Amino acid sequence: MSIKEVIVPDIGNFKAVEVIEIMVKPGDSLAADASIMTVESDKAAMDIPAPFAGTVKEIKLKVGDKVSEGSLILLMDTASADAPATAAPVVTSFTPPAATAVATVPPPSHPAPEVPTHIPPKHRPDPVAASVQVCAGKPAHASPSVRRFARELGADLCRIEGSGPHGRILKEDVQNWVKVALARPRSEDMGGSSGLAIPTAPQVDFAQFGEIDSQVLSRIKKLTGVNLHRNWVTAPHVTQFDEADITDLEAFRKSMLDEAAKRGVKLTLLAFLMKAVVNALRALPQFNASLAPDGETLILKKYFHIGFACDTPDGLVVPVIRDVNKKDVMDIARELGELSELARERKLKIDAMQGGCFTISSLGGIGGTAFTPIINCPEVAILGLSRASMKPVYDAKSKAFEPRLMLPLSLSYDHRVIDGADGARFTSHLRLMLSDVRRLLL
Ligand code: CAO
């Protein structure tokens, strides 16, 4: 047995703050960084994390006690403990002195909570967690851990009655509220709330059904996941499907392969698609645009930087080719090759992934007939390419079916900006461009 004292760490300028919740009891096994208690000043509530892993032996204070840096919290047996963690208090909620409105961001008149500057970034409050939560004239009192719990379940603290001291909302209150909300008929929810409360997926112990393995997601996958989710939820997507006849284009590309190879270039279909897309963006400028954050203004771009989704061992990245309108197909093909290589070697610089106007996601080299790509917001559209295949196409002139190489196009667009008719116009324009390679020169 190795008994260690756990004391209140540096909590910035706060002195004699009140203990409002103790989340552990003797005998509990704690991981390093687990929340052990919550303290609250008149400005902020803070979770105090365990500085190391171990088993709680004895708790040396109680709810209502006043503590400062150095106060003894508890004794911990660290005999089987892991390496120490960087213990720092997590400031996660802010209670204003008075309240009159419903607000989820700090109103200008209230200063943000004082966050001790030494707290490592991972412990700094996120903007929502550190916000004022004021509901119809009364602040919603809850400890950071309860706030976090409520957030994970998509529960709105403003709608929950607290049963704790001074009306404080307890974990059980959140659980009961969620139970009632789940049991309520859906129609009850239709009129009142406009909030998008997405319930978290239930936790499933997959090991009970068979052998499993766990893999931590790569940094790129985690970031991409957050962005894709946000884009999917915020932009109302519509996907327009079409097919372009690329028989002649493909014949031309093949005829140029040797010459391109002599110049050290792999002349891919994607390079031609980039040119065709720029042509379509010129014809329909609302596709080369972004919605301003107020959602009321469209920002039209006069430059043509095109991104392409690139599959790498770490996940998806989107390098951007600048000024595609000023480059010829050979230059674009060269740049596509160089940027893909850099992406796969993890050497792509941040500025090579910024400033895109429109993205192309090509799965043509892999397979599939169509898919619904997610818009790379704040862009307003993305073009998906699937595998081209030979199809019988009826020719009205010869009154016969001809074998033609058809390229499937899947255009997802943000319906707040693009009308359905323009979606169809865009793919029709692309079809026209791609069916006659000479048009790409114009
Ligand atoms: N139809 C039929 N064949 C196609 C094709 C298509 N639409 N597109 C490419 N091909 C062929 C190429 O001609 C090439 O054949 P050869 O090896 O015989 O010359 C082969 O498929 C491989 O092409 P490629 O992948 O080397 O080149 P590319 O320019 O088509 O693609 C890149 C480059 C970076 C887009 C691709 O490598 C990639 O990463 N694709 C995945 C993108 C992705 O994950 N998108 C999903 C994002 S979710 O929205």
XYZ file of C-alpha atoms and ligand atoms in Angstrom:
491
model
C 0.000 0.000 0.000
C 1.278 3.467 -0.862
C -0.836 6.288 0.565
C -0.621 9.719 -1.093
C -2.364 12.967 -0.295
C -4.511 14.584 -2.954
C -4.606 18.338 -2.516
C -6.370 21.185 -4.296
C -4.111 22.177 -7.210
C -3.412 25.688 -8.455
C -6.868 27.157 -9.147
C -5.748 30.545 -10.297
C -6.874 33.499 -8.219
C -9.670 31.659 -6.475
C -9.463 31.446 -2.663
C -11.809 29.838 -0.127
C -14.123 28.395 -2.762
C -16.971 26.182 -1.694
C -17.049 22.434 -2.248
C -20.393 21.837 -3.922
C -20.095 18.207 -4.872
C -17.888 15.238 -4.061
C -18.130 12.578 -6.738
C -16.123 9.812 -5.026
C -16.315 7.721 -1.886
C -13.856 5.539 0.023
C -13.121 2.353 -1.876
C -13.647 3.903 -5.338
C -10.964 3.087 -7.919
C -10.097 6.161 -9.908
C -8.293 6.681 -13.192
C -5.886 9.601 -13.371
C -7.797 12.733 -14.410
C -11.192 11.427 -13.182
C -13.257 14.171 -11.547
C -13.169 13.912 -7.771
C -15.041 17.001 -6.679
C -16.507 20.295 -7.811
C -15.798 23.670 -6.241
C -17.614 26.867 -7.032
C -16.744 30.513 -6.562
C -19.151 33.330 -7.370
C -17.770 33.279 -10.906
C -16.998 29.743 -11.940
C -17.464 26.116 -11.070
C -14.471 23.837 -11.436
C -14.014 20.105 -11.466
C -10.897 18.972 -9.618
C -9.397 15.912 -11.319
C -7.461 13.100 -9.662
C -3.748 13.804 -10.164
C -2.996 10.088 -10.347
C -4.809 6.760 -10.461
C -5.531 4.798 -7.295
C -8.111 3.784 -4.707
C -9.798 6.368 -2.478
C -8.922 5.613 1.183
C -10.336 8.518 3.132
C -12.096 11.769 2.235
C -10.897 14.717 4.290
C -13.583 17.290 3.563
C -17.310 17.567 3.003
C -19.765 19.470 0.845
C -19.954 23.082 2.025
C -16.301 23.288 3.146
C -14.226 26.177 1.813
C -10.948 25.235 0.139
C -7.967 26.955 -1.465
C -4.842 25.780 -3.244
C -3.109 23.179 -1.056
C -6.195 22.096 0.952
C -6.200 18.363 1.605
C -9.001 16.603 -0.281
C -8.441 12.924 0.287
C -5.957 10.106 0.779
C -5.389 7.718 -2.064
C -3.742 4.306 -2.253
C -1.621 4.412 -5.398
C -0.055 0.969 -5.048
C -1.372 -0.131 -8.458
C -1.439 3.333 -9.928
C -0.488 4.488 -13.410
C 1.822 7.345 -14.249
C 0.772 10.727 -12.781
C -1.436 12.980 -14.869
C -1.254 16.719 -15.219
C -3.794 17.655 -12.601
C -5.468 20.928 -13.285
C -8.937 22.091 -12.420
C -11.387 22.090 -15.288
C -13.439 25.250 -15.408
C -16.651 24.206 -17.012
C -19.468 26.383 -15.937
C -20.155 29.945 -15.098
C -22.970 31.208 -12.954
C -23.883 34.852 -13.405
C -24.975 36.886 -10.405
C -28.375 37.683 -11.870
C -30.357 36.410 -14.764
C -33.157 37.591 -16.938
C -32.948 35.867 -20.276
C -32.365 32.527 -21.884
C -28.809 32.533 -23.146
C -26.263 29.933 -24.093
C -23.364 32.276 -24.865
C -21.943 34.777 -22.431
C -23.734 38.087 -22.895
C -21.300 40.984 -23.410
C -22.065 42.424 -19.980
C -20.777 39.298 -18.229
C -17.067 38.657 -18.223
C -15.956 35.162 -19.186
C -14.953 32.971 -16.260
C -11.394 33.469 -15.104
C -9.517 30.503 -16.452
C -6.133 30.000 -14.823
C -3.701 30.581 -17.657
C -1.480 27.669 -16.701
C -4.217 25.132 -17.421
C -3.174 22.984 -20.372
C -5.334 23.490 -23.493
C -7.067 20.129 -23.166
C -8.476 21.275 -19.820
C -9.611 24.691 -20.991
C -13.350 25.154 -21.108
C -15.043 24.771 -24.448
C -17.193 27.757 -25.473
C -20.494 26.039 -24.793
C -19.483 24.473 -21.512
C -18.136 27.756 -20.212
C -21.240 29.634 -21.181
C -23.912 31.215 -19.112
C -26.843 28.900 -18.760
C -29.710 31.101 -17.737
C -33.238 29.877 -18.089
C -36.309 32.119 -17.993
C -34.976 34.342 -15.281
C -33.190 31.758 -13.163
C -29.738 30.265 -13.516
C -29.575 26.485 -13.938
C -27.273 25.352 -11.112
C -25.430 22.154 -11.848
C -21.909 20.926 -11.342
C -19.645 20.613 -14.402
C -19.888 16.832 -14.324
C -23.693 17.020 -14.357
C -23.556 19.603 -17.158
C -21.267 17.313 -19.133
C -23.567 14.352 -18.461
C -26.601 16.368 -19.599
C -24.766 17.535 -22.721
C -23.808 13.972 -23.642
C -27.461 12.941 -23.415
C -28.674 16.032 -25.264
C -30.679 17.060 -22.164
C -31.504 20.743 -21.746
C -30.690 21.843 -18.183
C -33.149 24.713 -18.506
C -35.968 22.207 -18.615
C -34.859 20.195 -15.594
C -35.950 20.863 -11.999
C -33.101 20.396 -9.522
C -33.766 18.340 -6.383
C -30.415 19.105 -4.715
C -29.616 21.794 -2.134
C -30.660 25.266 -3.367
C -32.345 23.688 -6.372
C -29.082 22.260 -7.709
C -29.598 19.817 -10.580
C -28.225 16.374 -9.741
C -27.244 13.538 -12.035
C -30.393 11.672 -10.983
C -32.526 14.655 -12.033
C -31.001 14.470 -15.523
C -31.537 10.706 -15.685
C -35.177 11.046 -14.618
C -35.768 13.850 -17.113
C -34.332 11.755 -19.954
C -36.468 8.758 -18.943
C -39.604 10.881 -19.025
C -38.580 12.535 -22.309
C -38.032 9.147 -23.952
C -41.388 7.843 -22.746
C -43.249 10.948 -23.968
C -45.197 10.652 -27.250
C -43.242 12.361 -30.057
C -46.119 14.711 -30.911
C -45.529 16.569 -27.629
C -42.205 17.718 -28.966
C -43.420 18.987 -32.303
C -44.498 22.518 -31.527
C -42.331 23.749 -28.688
C -38.647 23.157 -29.112
C -36.614 24.183 -32.130
C -33.367 22.848 -30.600
C -31.647 19.958 -32.315
C -31.141 17.535 -29.463
C -29.342 14.506 -30.824
C -29.411 11.669 -28.306
C -26.083 9.908 -27.929
C -25.896 6.283 -29.004
C -26.371 3.795 -26.178
C -23.191 2.299 -24.775
C -22.969 -1.332 -25.786
C -20.565 -3.853 -24.312
C -19.714 -5.597 -27.588
C -17.424 -8.064 -25.809
C -20.507 -9.845 -24.471
C -21.298 -10.968 -28.043
C -17.817 -12.099 -29.113
C -14.149 -11.234 -29.337
C -13.356 -7.588 -30.062
C -10.384 -5.275 -30.530
C -10.204 -1.484 -30.075
C -8.370 1.007 -32.272
C -7.927 4.663 -31.431
C -8.980 6.816 -34.408
C -6.208 8.775 -36.111
C -6.073 12.516 -35.522
C -7.182 13.124 -39.132
C -10.141 10.752 -38.750
C -11.254 12.458 -35.535
C -11.038 15.926 -37.091
C -12.702 14.798 -40.309
C -15.462 13.129 -38.311
C -16.296 16.328 -36.458
C -16.318 18.383 -39.679
C -18.355 15.857 -41.655
C -20.913 15.595 -38.883
C -21.250 19.372 -38.602
C -21.540 19.769 -42.382
C -24.094 16.979 -42.658
C -26.248 18.446 -39.907
C -26.009 22.130 -40.862
C -26.269 22.050 -44.665
C -29.495 20.559 -46.059
C -28.048 18.214 -48.678
C -29.589 17.200 -51.971
C -27.700 14.903 -54.345
C -28.248 15.158 -58.084
C -27.199 12.112 -60.122
C -26.254 12.130 -63.775
C -24.063 10.349 -66.309
C -21.546 11.853 -68.724
C -20.469 10.215 -71.961
C -16.663 10.239 -71.725
C -15.974 7.818 -74.591
C -14.135 10.413 -76.700
C -12.505 12.083 -73.707
C -11.108 8.754 -72.512
C -9.830 7.931 -76.010
C -8.090 11.327 -76.132
C -6.627 10.868 -72.612
C -5.226 7.462 -73.572
C -3.732 8.867 -76.774
C -1.893 11.477 -74.672
C -0.611 9.129 -71.951
C 2.816 8.493 -73.514
C 3.452 12.141 -74.206
C 2.406 13.033 -70.659
C 4.613 10.276 -69.239
C 7.612 11.736 -71.159
C 6.908 14.971 -69.277
C 6.767 13.039 -66.028
C 3.005 13.405 -65.673
C 0.292 10.798 -65.023
C -2.586 12.183 -67.056
C -5.666 11.153 -65.074
C -9.355 11.673 -65.752
C -9.555 13.839 -62.649
C -7.437 16.544 -64.296
C -10.017 16.893 -67.092
C -12.829 16.916 -64.538
C -11.177 19.843 -62.755
C -11.266 21.844 -65.992
C -14.886 20.895 -66.662
C -15.887 21.889 -63.122
C -14.302 25.330 -63.478
C -16.228 25.788 -66.695
C -19.485 24.866 -64.928
C -18.649 27.181 -62.000
C -18.263 30.046 -64.462
C -21.634 29.261 -66.008
C -23.366 28.901 -62.602
C -21.487 31.224 -60.191
C -23.776 30.447 -57.246
C -21.832 27.166 -56.984
C -18.593 29.112 -56.478
C -19.891 30.727 -53.306
C -20.213 30.489 -49.542
C -22.986 31.552 -47.207
C -21.901 34.289 -44.813
C -22.192 33.255 -41.148
C -25.360 35.374 -40.805
C -26.957 33.030 -43.363
C -28.324 36.009 -45.265
C -25.523 36.928 -47.646
C -23.914 34.906 -50.404
C -20.204 35.509 -50.939
C -19.356 34.913 -54.587
C -15.757 34.020 -55.371
C -13.922 35.170 -58.458
C -11.097 32.688 -58.068
C -11.224 28.990 -58.893
C -9.403 26.837 -56.315
C -10.573 23.221 -56.553
C -10.057 20.629 -53.805
C -9.956 16.876 -54.297
C -10.600 14.213 -51.679
C -7.497 12.102 -51.247
C -7.530 8.784 -49.477
C -4.455 8.353 -47.217
C -3.544 5.660 -44.686
C -4.452 8.145 -41.910
C -7.802 9.109 -43.408
C -9.297 11.577 -45.811
C -7.570 14.884 -46.657
C -8.544 17.500 -49.239
C -5.592 19.173 -51.014
C -6.511 22.234 -53.053
C -5.245 23.148 -56.534
C -5.186 26.903 -56.892
C -6.276 28.916 -59.915
C -7.344 25.893 -61.954
C -8.758 28.313 -64.552
C -5.215 29.539 -65.301
C -3.639 26.078 -65.669
C -3.733 23.557 -68.495
C -4.762 19.928 -68.025
C -1.142 18.764 -67.997
C -0.213 21.221 -65.198
C -3.270 20.184 -63.202
C -2.437 16.489 -63.633
C 1.130 17.130 -62.452
C -0.089 19.012 -59.398
C -2.675 16.317 -58.620
C 0.102 13.738 -58.547
C 2.414 15.882 -56.417
C -0.253 16.857 -53.876
C -1.559 13.265 -53.571
C 1.979 12.051 -52.903
C 2.591 14.724 -50.274
C -0.763 13.887 -48.640
C 0.069 10.192 -48.456
C 3.527 10.950 -47.023
C 1.875 13.248 -44.430
C 3.889 16.175 -45.760
C 1.004 18.301 -46.942
C 1.152 21.822 -45.513
C -1.947 23.436 -44.030
C -2.087 26.145 -46.710
C -2.261 23.441 -49.407
C -5.616 22.427 -47.903
C -7.136 25.877 -47.563
C -9.098 28.238 -49.764
C -11.022 25.662 -51.786
C -14.139 26.768 -53.692
C -15.491 23.354 -54.667
C -14.406 19.760 -54.032
C -14.260 16.673 -56.243
C -14.358 13.279 -54.594
C -13.374 10.532 -56.987
C -14.002 6.909 -56.134
C -13.765 5.980 -59.801
C -10.458 4.155 -59.356
C -12.096 1.913 -56.750
C -15.661 1.217 -57.909
C -19.322 1.909 -57.255
C -22.116 3.341 -59.346
C -23.116 6.410 -57.278
C -22.771 7.862 -53.782
C -23.841 10.900 -51.801
C -20.733 12.948 -50.916
C -20.918 15.312 -47.942
C -20.350 18.980 -48.776
C -17.013 20.389 -47.627
C -18.573 23.460 -45.938
C -18.388 26.418 -46.223
C -18.319 25.361 -49.878
C -21.827 24.823 -51.214
C -21.371 21.794 -53.448
C -19.225 18.730 -54.019
C -18.967 16.447 -57.044
C -18.638 12.702 -56.556
C -17.267 10.548 -59.386
C -17.910 6.819 -59.548
C -16.491 4.163 -61.848
C -17.069 4.721 -65.566
C -18.468 1.724 -67.432
C -19.501 0.771 -70.957
C -23.246 1.032 -71.450
C -25.593 0.692 -74.405
C -26.779 4.213 -75.215
C -29.508 4.800 -77.764
C -28.440 7.036 -80.656
C -31.437 8.775 -82.216
C -29.573 9.465 -85.471
C -28.543 5.906 -86.241
C -31.573 4.543 -84.387
C -29.338 2.015 -82.695
C -27.740 1.353 -79.341
C -24.075 2.324 -79.228
C -21.542 1.153 -76.624
C -20.512 4.327 -74.756
C -18.262 4.869 -71.741
C -20.479 6.526 -69.139
C -19.136 8.329 -66.068
C -21.544 8.506 -63.075
C -21.725 11.969 -61.467
C -23.123 12.597 -57.967
C -23.458 16.288 -57.150
C -24.383 17.113 -53.536
C -25.361 20.720 -52.955
C -26.534 22.934 -50.107
C -30.211 23.495 -50.796
C -30.147 26.782 -48.842
C -28.042 28.200 -51.682
C -28.688 26.045 -54.739
C -32.103 25.325 -56.214
C -32.868 21.881 -57.587
C -33.093 23.228 -61.138
C -29.566 24.649 -60.863
C -28.323 21.346 -59.496
C -29.589 19.638 -62.657
C -28.194 22.486 -64.805
C -24.749 22.024 -63.260
C -24.530 18.302 -64.029
C -26.012 18.889 -67.509
C -23.307 21.467 -68.137
C -20.654 19.013 -66.982
C -22.126 16.328 -69.257
C -21.861 18.671 -72.208
C -18.268 19.643 -71.391
C -17.128 16.082 -70.891
C -18.852 14.678 -73.978
C -16.773 16.887 -76.252
C -13.209 17.373 -75.131
C -12.782 20.407 -77.440
C -15.211 22.371 -75.279
C -12.792 22.139 -72.356
C -10.391 24.324 -74.296
C -12.914 27.113 -74.549
N -13.847 5.365 -63.850
C -13.073 4.349 -64.223
N -11.759 4.278 -63.939
C -11.222 5.296 -63.251
C -11.965 6.400 -62.831
C -13.335 6.405 -63.177
N -14.144 7.393 -62.798
N -11.162 7.224 -62.177
C -9.953 6.687 -62.150
N -9.987 5.515 -62.812
C -8.884 4.636 -63.015
C -7.684 5.376 -63.531
O -7.733 5.537 -64.909
C -6.568 4.500 -63.051
O -6.432 3.416 -63.950
P -4.983 2.977 -64.468
O -4.206 2.642 -63.223
O -5.284 1.804 -65.355
O -4.420 4.136 -65.185
C -7.085 3.943 -61.743
O -8.487 4.088 -61.793
C -6.553 4.628 -60.525
O -6.714 6.012 -60.622
P -5.994 6.925 -59.550
O -6.633 6.728 -58.248
O -4.551 6.712 -59.584
O -6.152 8.381 -60.066
P -7.325 9.368 -59.902
O -6.809 10.605 -60.511
O -8.566 8.830 -60.424
O -7.537 9.606 -58.307
C -7.224 10.394 -56.123
C -6.642 10.310 -57.508
C -6.283 11.131 -55.217
C -8.559 11.094 -56.172
C -7.476 8.963 -55.611
O -6.268 8.287 -55.547
C -8.175 8.897 -54.283
O -7.583 9.082 -53.215
N -9.476 8.547 -54.344
C -10.290 8.378 -53.122
C -11.031 9.650 -52.785
C -11.956 9.383 -51.647
O -11.664 8.667 -50.701
N -13.163 9.930 -51.740
C -14.182 9.668 -50.792
C -14.422 10.855 -49.987
S -15.951 10.797 -49.217
O -16.700 12.009 -49.897
